[in-house]
Short mmCIF file of C-alpha atoms in Angstrom, two decimals:
data_model
loop_
_atom_site.label_atom_id
_atom_site.label_comp_id
_atom_site.label_asym_id
_atom_site.label_seq_id
_atom_site.Cartn_x
_atom_site.Cartn_y
_atom_site.Cartn_z
CA MET A 18 80.65 100.41 127.10
CA ILE A 19 80.32 103.76 125.35
CA THR A 20 79.74 103.10 121.65
CA SER A 21 78.88 106.64 120.51
CA ARG A 22 81.82 108.27 118.79
CA GLY A 23 80.33 111.70 119.42
CA LEU A 24 80.22 111.06 123.18
CA TRP A 25 83.86 109.91 123.10
CA TRP A 26 84.85 113.14 121.38
CA ALA A 27 82.93 115.18 123.94
CA LEU A 28 84.67 113.39 126.83
CA ALA A 29 88.08 113.90 125.19
CA ALA A 30 87.40 117.62 124.69
CA ALA A 31 86.36 117.99 128.34
CA ALA A 32 89.52 116.21 129.52
CA VAL A 33 91.77 118.47 127.45
CA ALA A 34 89.94 121.56 128.69
CA VAL A 35 90.46 120.47 132.33
CA ALA A 36 94.15 119.80 131.66
CA ALA A 37 94.55 123.25 130.10
CA ALA A 38 92.85 124.87 133.11
CA VAL A 39 95.19 123.06 135.51
CA PHE A 40 98.24 124.19 133.51
CA LEU A 41 97.02 127.77 133.56
CA ARG A 42 96.31 127.61 137.31
CA ARG A 43 99.71 126.16 138.18
CA SER A 44 101.59 128.56 135.93
CA ARG A 45 99.80 131.70 137.20
CA THR A 46 102.14 134.17 138.87
CA PRO A 47 101.22 134.69 142.54
CA TYR A 48 100.16 138.10 143.74
CA PRO A 49 103.13 140.09 145.03
CA ALA A 50 103.34 140.62 148.76
CA LEU A 51 102.30 144.01 150.07
CA PRO A 52 105.16 146.19 151.23
CA ASP A 53 105.97 145.94 154.90
CA GLU A 54 104.87 149.18 156.52
CA ARG A 55 106.37 148.39 159.91
CA PRO A 56 109.30 150.56 161.07
CA ALA A 57 112.59 149.46 159.65
CA PRO A 58 114.78 147.73 162.19
CA ASP A 59 118.01 149.24 163.36
CA GLY A 60 121.04 148.50 161.35
CA PRO A 61 121.99 148.76 157.70
CA PRO A 62 119.23 148.23 155.14
CA PRO A 63 119.21 144.91 153.34
CA GLU A 64 120.94 144.68 150.04
CA ARG A 65 118.67 145.44 147.09
CA ASP A 66 120.14 142.66 144.97
CA ALA A 67 119.32 139.95 147.47
CA PRO A 68 116.45 137.66 146.30
CA PRO A 69 113.18 138.05 148.18
CA PRO A 70 112.46 135.43 150.82
CA TRP A 71 110.57 132.30 149.74
CA PRO A 72 107.85 131.52 150.43
CA PRO A 73 106.73 135.16 150.69
CA VAL A 74 105.45 136.55 153.94
CA PRO A 75 101.64 136.08 154.17
CA ILE A 76 99.70 139.24 153.44
CA LEU A 77 97.77 139.02 156.74
CA GLY A 78 100.90 138.28 158.71
CA THR A 79 102.26 135.16 160.34
CA PRO A 80 99.66 133.38 162.52
CA THR A 81 100.36 133.29 166.23
CA LYS A 82 100.27 130.21 168.40
CA ALA A 83 96.80 131.21 169.63
CA ASP A 84 95.55 131.43 166.04
CA ILE A 85 96.87 127.99 165.29
CA GLU A 86 95.23 126.51 168.40
CA ARG A 87 91.93 128.22 167.57
CA TYR A 88 91.64 126.62 164.12
CA ALA A 89 93.32 123.31 164.95
CA THR A 90 90.01 121.78 166.01
CA ARG A 91 88.35 122.43 162.61
CA PRO A 92 87.39 119.08 161.00
CA ALA A 93 89.68 118.12 158.18
CA GLY A 94 88.06 118.48 154.77
CA PHE A 95 88.81 117.15 151.32
CA PHE A 96 91.38 119.86 150.59
CA ASP A 97 93.17 119.15 153.88
CA ARG A 98 94.28 115.72 152.73
CA PRO A 99 98.04 115.58 152.17
CA ALA A 100 97.84 114.47 148.55
CA VAL A 101 95.24 117.11 147.65
CA ALA A 102 97.04 119.83 149.55
CA ALA A 103 100.34 118.94 147.89
CA PHE A 104 98.71 119.11 144.46
CA PHE A 105 97.26 122.59 145.06
CA ALA A 106 100.24 123.84 147.04
CA GLN A 107 101.77 126.96 145.58
CA ALA A 108 104.85 125.91 143.67
CA GLN A 109 107.78 127.91 142.40
CA PRO A 110 106.33 130.07 139.59
CA LEU A 111 107.51 129.27 136.10
CA ASP A 112 109.53 131.78 134.19
CA GLY A 113 107.79 133.83 131.52
CA PRO A 114 108.93 131.94 128.38
CA THR A 115 108.09 128.53 129.85
CA ARG A 116 104.67 129.69 130.98
CA ARG A 117 103.91 131.14 127.54
CA ARG A 118 104.97 127.93 125.80
CA LEU A 119 102.75 125.83 128.06
CA ASN A 120 99.81 128.15 127.48
CA ARG A 121 100.28 128.02 123.71
CA TRP A 122 100.48 124.20 123.64
CA ALA A 123 97.40 123.94 125.86
CA MET A 124 95.46 126.23 123.53
CA VAL A 125 96.67 124.31 120.46
CA ALA A 126 95.59 120.99 121.99
CA LEU A 127 92.20 122.40 122.91
CA ALA A 128 91.75 123.81 119.39
CA VAL A 129 92.66 120.47 117.80
CA VAL A 130 90.18 118.58 119.97
CA LEU A 131 87.42 121.10 119.29
CA LEU A 132 88.16 120.99 115.55
CA ALA A 133 88.06 117.18 115.52
CA GLY A 134 84.85 117.15 117.52
CA GLY A 135 83.26 119.69 115.19
CA ALA A 136 84.28 117.65 112.15
CA GLN A 137 82.77 114.53 113.71
CA VAL A 138 79.51 116.34 114.45
CA LEU A 139 79.40 117.72 110.90
CA GLU A 140 80.09 114.29 109.40
CA SER A 141 77.36 112.71 111.51
CA ALA A 142 74.88 115.41 110.54
CA VAL A 143 75.61 115.18 106.81
CA PHE A 144 76.30 111.52 106.14
CA SER A 145 74.30 109.68 108.78
CA LYS A 146 71.02 110.34 107.03
CA GLY A 147 69.75 108.29 104.12
CA ASP A 148 71.66 105.44 102.58
CA HIS A 149 75.38 104.72 102.78
CA SER A 150 75.74 103.47 99.23
CA THR A 151 79.05 103.75 97.41
CA GLU A 152 79.66 104.40 93.76
CA GLU A 153 79.25 100.66 93.16
CA HIS A 154 75.53 100.78 94.10
CA PHE A 155 73.40 101.68 91.14
CA GLY A 156 69.83 101.86 89.79
CA SER A 157 67.13 99.33 89.03
CA CYS A 158 67.40 95.70 88.02
CA ALA A 159 63.73 95.52 87.04
CA PRO A 160 63.05 94.11 83.57
CA ALA A 161 62.84 96.62 80.77
CA TYR A 162 59.65 95.17 79.35
CA ALA A 163 56.55 94.05 81.17
CA ASN A 164 55.99 91.11 78.80
CA ALA A 165 59.61 90.00 78.39
CA GLY A 166 59.25 87.17 80.90
CA VAL A 167 62.50 88.09 82.69
CA ARG A 168 62.80 87.14 86.35
CA CYS A 169 64.41 89.81 88.51
CA VAL A 170 65.28 90.42 92.16
CA VAL A 171 64.68 94.01 93.28
CA ASP A 172 66.92 95.59 95.93
CA THR A 173 65.39 98.76 97.41
CA ASP A 174 68.25 99.61 99.77
CA ILE A 175 69.52 102.44 97.59
CA GLU A 176 67.97 105.88 97.90
CA GLY A 177 65.96 106.95 94.90
CA GLY A 178 65.04 103.47 93.66
CA PRO A 179 66.16 99.86 93.47
CA ALA A 180 69.85 99.11 93.40
CA ALA A 181 71.61 98.31 90.14
CA GLU A 182 74.76 97.00 91.77
CA ALA A 183 75.00 93.25 92.00
CA VAL A 184 72.86 91.73 94.74
CA THR A 185 75.50 90.92 97.34
CA GLY A 186 73.47 88.43 99.35
CA GLU A 187 72.34 85.00 98.35
CA GLN A 188 68.94 86.20 97.21
CA GLN A 189 67.00 84.02 94.83
CA PRO A 190 64.79 85.03 91.91
CA ALA A 191 61.12 85.54 92.67
CA GLU A 192 59.29 82.26 92.78
CA SER A 193 57.27 81.50 89.71
CA GLN A 194 53.62 80.58 89.96
CA ASP A 195 54.15 77.88 87.32
CA PRO A 196 54.65 74.25 88.31
CA PRO A 197 58.26 73.20 89.03
CA LEU A 198 60.35 72.59 85.95
CA ALA A 199 60.89 69.00 85.08
CA GLN A 200 64.17 67.57 83.85
CA GLU A 201 65.00 68.72 80.31
CA ALA A 202 62.29 71.39 80.55
CA VAL A 203 62.35 74.27 78.09
CA ASP A 204 64.50 77.22 79.14
CA ALA A 205 61.92 80.01 79.08
CA ASP A 206 64.68 82.65 79.16
CA CYS A 207 65.91 81.43 75.77
CA ARG A 208 62.44 82.03 74.29
CA PRO A 209 61.54 85.60 75.21
CA ARG A 210 58.32 87.19 74.12
CA THR A 211 58.41 89.77 71.40
CA ALA A 212 58.96 93.30 72.70
CA GLU A 213 59.45 96.69 71.11
CA PRO A 214 62.88 98.30 71.69
CA HIS A 215 62.73 100.87 74.45
CA VAL A 216 65.67 103.14 75.30
CA ARG A 217 65.94 103.40 79.07
CA ALA A 218 67.65 106.25 80.91
CA ILE A 219 70.76 105.43 82.93
CA ASN A 220 71.29 106.77 86.43
CA PRO A 221 73.82 109.65 86.08
CA LYS A 222 75.68 108.36 89.14
CA VAL A 223 76.23 105.06 87.36
CA THR A 224 77.54 106.77 84.24
CA ARG A 225 79.97 108.89 86.25
CA ALA A 226 81.23 105.90 88.23
CA VAL A 227 81.75 103.76 85.09
CA ASN A 228 83.46 106.59 83.18
CA ARG A 229 85.77 107.20 86.14
CA GLN A 230 87.07 103.63 85.99
CA TRP A 231 87.37 103.71 82.20
CA ARG A 232 89.49 106.87 82.38
CA ARG A 233 91.89 105.10 84.73
CA ILE A 234 92.13 102.11 82.35
CA GLU A 235 92.54 104.31 79.28
CA THR A 236 95.30 106.39 80.91
CA TRP A 237 97.26 103.27 81.81
CA LEU A 238 96.82 101.74 78.35
CA LYS A 239 98.01 104.91 76.61
CA ALA A 240 101.18 104.97 78.70
CA ASN A 241 101.97 101.23 78.83
CA ALA A 242 100.00 99.34 76.16
CA PRO A 243 99.18 101.76 73.31
CA LYS A 244 98.49 98.92 70.88
CA SER A 245 95.74 97.56 73.13
CA HIS A 246 94.42 101.08 73.64
CA ARG A 247 93.84 101.40 69.91
CA THR A 248 91.59 98.35 69.95
CA LEU A 249 89.00 99.98 72.23
CA GLY A 250 85.69 100.32 70.45
CA ARG A 251 83.93 103.56 69.67
CA PRO A 252 80.99 104.71 71.78
CA GLY A 253 77.94 102.48 71.37
CA ARG A 254 74.40 103.61 70.62
CA ALA A 255 71.56 103.48 73.11
CA ARG A 256 69.16 102.34 70.38
CA THR A 257 71.37 99.36 69.51
CA ILE A 258 71.46 98.33 73.16
CA ALA A 259 67.67 98.63 73.40
CA VAL A 260 67.26 96.40 70.32
CA ALA A 261 69.56 93.76 71.84
CA GLU A 262 67.54 93.86 75.07
CA ALA A 263 64.29 93.44 73.15
CA GLN A 264 65.63 90.52 71.11
CA THR A 265 67.07 88.67 74.10
CA GLY A 266 64.30 89.62 76.55
CA LEU A 267 66.98 90.62 79.07
CA SER A 268 67.47 93.84 80.99
CA PHE A 269 71.12 94.87 80.74
CA PRO A 270 72.39 96.35 84.04
CA ASP A 271 72.99 100.10 84.03
CA ASP A 272 76.75 99.74 84.53
CA LEU A 273 77.03 97.43 81.50
CA ARG A 274 74.99 99.81 79.34
CA ALA A 275 77.07 102.80 80.49
CA SER A 276 80.24 100.89 79.60
CA LEU A 277 78.92 99.98 76.13
CA LEU A 278 78.02 103.62 75.52
CA ARG A 279 81.66 104.56 76.19
CA HIS A 280 83.30 101.63 74.36
CA ASP A 281 81.26 99.26 72.24
CA GLY A 282 83.56 96.31 72.85
CA ALA A 283 86.97 96.00 71.17
CA ALA A 284 88.23 95.02 67.71
CA VAL A 285 91.38 93.54 66.17
CA THR A 286 93.80 96.27 65.10
CA GLU A 287 97.18 95.62 63.51
CA ALA A 288 97.17 91.98 64.59
CA THR A 289 96.75 93.04 68.24
CA TRP A 290 94.60 90.92 70.55
CA PRO A 291 91.55 93.07 71.39
CA PHE A 292 91.25 94.54 74.83
CA GLY A 293 89.23 92.62 77.40
CA PHE A 294 89.06 91.38 80.96
CA LEU A 295 90.50 88.21 82.53
CA GLY A 296 91.84 86.91 79.22
CA ASN A 297 88.60 87.54 77.31
CA VAL A 298 87.87 89.89 74.41
CA ASN A 299 85.44 92.67 75.34
CA GLY A 300 82.28 91.99 73.30
CA THR A 301 80.29 94.52 71.28
CA VAL A 302 76.50 94.84 71.60
CA ARG A 303 75.94 92.74 68.46
CA GLN A 304 78.47 90.11 69.59
CA ILE A 305 76.68 89.87 72.93
CA ARG A 306 73.33 89.33 71.19
CA ASP A 307 74.71 86.83 68.66
CA ALA A 308 76.60 84.86 71.34
CA TRP A 309 73.44 84.70 73.46
CA ARG A 310 71.46 83.36 70.48
CA GLY A 311 74.15 80.77 69.69
CA LEU A 312 74.37 79.52 73.26
CA CYS A 313 70.57 79.32 73.55
CA LYS A 314 70.53 77.35 70.30
CA ILE A 315 73.00 74.85 71.75
CA ASP A 316 71.31 74.54 75.14
CA ALA A 317 67.69 75.71 75.36
CA THR A 318 66.67 73.47 78.26
CA ASP A 319 66.68 73.77 82.03
CA ASP A 320 68.54 70.89 83.61
CA SER A 321 68.05 71.99 87.23
CA ASP A 322 66.03 74.34 89.40
CA ASP A 323 69.05 76.65 89.82
CA PRO A 324 70.15 78.19 86.50
CA ARG A 325 73.48 79.25 88.02
CA THR A 326 74.58 75.63 88.30
CA GLU A 327 73.98 74.78 84.64
CA TRP A 328 76.43 75.13 81.78
CA TRP A 329 74.20 77.78 80.24
CA ASP A 330 70.95 79.58 80.96
CA GLY A 331 69.16 82.19 78.88
CA ARG A 332 69.15 84.76 81.64
CA MET A 333 72.94 85.15 81.34
CA ILE A 334 74.51 87.96 79.29
CA PRO A 335 77.76 86.90 77.54
CA VAL A 336 80.07 89.94 77.56
CA GLY A 337 83.53 88.45 76.94
CA PHE A 338 84.98 85.64 74.82
CA ASP A 339 88.33 83.84 74.97
CA GLY A 340 88.14 82.30 71.48
CA MET A 341 88.00 78.72 72.80
CA GLY A 342 84.29 78.43 73.54
CA ASN A 343 84.41 79.97 77.02
CA SER A 344 82.58 83.16 77.92
CA LEU A 345 82.56 85.83 80.59
CA VAL A 346 78.91 86.37 81.60
CA ILE A 347 76.74 88.62 83.74
CA ASP A 348 73.71 87.24 85.55
CA SER A 349 70.92 89.59 84.43
CA VAL A 350 69.06 88.91 87.71
CA ARG A 351 71.82 89.18 90.31
CA ARG A 352 74.18 91.18 88.06
CA ASP A 353 77.37 89.55 89.33
CA VAL A 354 80.10 88.38 86.95
CA GLY A 355 80.67 84.72 86.12
CA GLU A 356 82.15 82.50 83.44
CA THR A 357 81.00 79.50 81.43
CA ASP A 358 83.22 76.60 80.42
CA HIS A 359 82.59 74.88 77.11
CA GLU A 360 83.15 71.57 78.88
CA GLY A 361 79.91 72.08 80.76
CA ASP A 362 80.46 74.18 83.87
CA MET A 363 79.49 77.64 85.10
CA SER A 364 81.17 79.52 87.94
CA PHE A 365 80.54 82.86 89.60
CA THR A 366 84.03 83.21 91.02
CA PRO A 367 86.06 84.17 87.91
CA GLY A 368 89.72 84.27 88.81
CA GLY A 369 88.82 82.60 92.10
CA ILE A 370 87.08 85.67 93.54
CA ARG A 371 83.54 87.08 93.69
CA ILE A 372 82.99 90.06 91.36
CA ARG A 373 79.68 91.61 92.31
CA SER A 374 79.02 93.75 89.22
CA TYR A 375 80.42 94.86 85.88
CA HIS A 376 81.49 98.12 87.51
CA ALA A 377 83.36 96.12 90.16
CA LEU A 378 85.19 94.31 87.32
CA LEU A 379 86.20 97.66 85.81
CA LYS A 380 87.43 98.96 89.16
CA ALA A 381 89.37 95.78 90.01
CA THR A 382 91.05 95.91 86.60
CA ALA A 383 91.99 99.60 86.98
CA ASP A 384 93.42 98.91 90.45
CA ALA A 385 95.48 95.97 89.18
CA LEU A 386 96.85 97.98 86.25
CA GLU A 387 97.90 100.93 88.38
CA THR A 388 99.42 98.93 91.24
CA GLY A 389 100.81 95.94 89.34
CA GLY A 390 98.41 93.71 91.26
CA THR A 391 96.03 90.97 90.23
CA VAL A 392 92.32 90.33 89.75
CA GLY A 393 91.98 87.06 91.56
CA TYR A 394 94.65 84.83 90.06
CA TRP A 395 94.75 86.84 86.80
CA LYS A 396 97.60 89.37 86.43
CA PRO A 397 97.50 92.04 83.69
CA GLU A 398 100.89 93.03 82.23
CA ALA A 399 102.15 95.18 79.36
CA VAL A 400 104.24 93.17 76.88
CA ALA A 401 105.65 94.92 73.79
CA GLY A 402 102.96 97.60 73.95
CA GLU A 403 100.09 95.16 74.42
CA LEU A 404 98.05 94.15 77.45
CA GLU A 405 98.30 90.47 78.30
CA TRP A 406 96.59 88.54 81.08
CA HIS A 407 98.68 85.85 82.78
CA ILE A 408 98.17 83.35 85.57
CA PRO A 409 101.40 83.58 87.66
#
């Protein structure tokens, strides 16, 4: 099987070129017969309006019986086969307009094939080198501070550094050199070491991708839910984010930090429920830090070897709140989106689907708003100028 797309294009171009050559050959006007220089026979000359005889008289004259017998013993070749001879036999020439139309269509087809082949070659030359990351693949997930004690999985698939998009595979945090945690062991993530705030740069590609999704959300809110649009927070400060990272010992993903720099959460305005995702209020930087402290105060122990199966673990970043004790969270190690239930459960399929990053949550929300679709089983709708999330 031929798996190379470039080779397929080359074969297609060759086939079209051969077809065009055959059309041109079959439509070519035959050479006119030389005038007969023999003496005119007796009698009246033939009428000038009479059509010439067909097929025309051979230029070298009609072969005699001796000529036919002389060449009859020649071995039959490939072009003497009936099917081949019939294919190349001189047919009735096409009229001028028909021949011109066929030539034009053959040239157009050849040009289209050559253009498509050139585009394929150009695409292969430009985009086949390096990584194939999309706008959802971002910068580093490494901890911001060397002494923060934050476990982190590094994905080096993205050109220019580790990826900041959520780790899509089932990778696990780096194994600790400490002995295995016993039941009811202290949650080390809830007791980070002291660190000085450090403002980290954000990959410009991440900022552009996040802002693109926010513009789509803002445009829809202005047109359909202006009350909810007015609840969007003002741009956050990089220093405030750095302080929250230092106090929690967590490294906020680049897409979350870029989002907070555009809108620092949401606030109640004119008795309108603040904007958020999947039925949750979008948290500010201070609300994220305070919620993390409160949850660590309630549960500062490790009940299992896998923190993603517990009700709470200090490596989670609470970014949304539904007002009933449930939170929308981001795993600071894998950077996918999950949710905690105040009844003692944590899931990383909010709405029944996997959301691999905060940017993916923004994009899924923008798509659902513009198309009237859903994010998992959650459906966003505009009701009396406000955005409401329903479960149909």
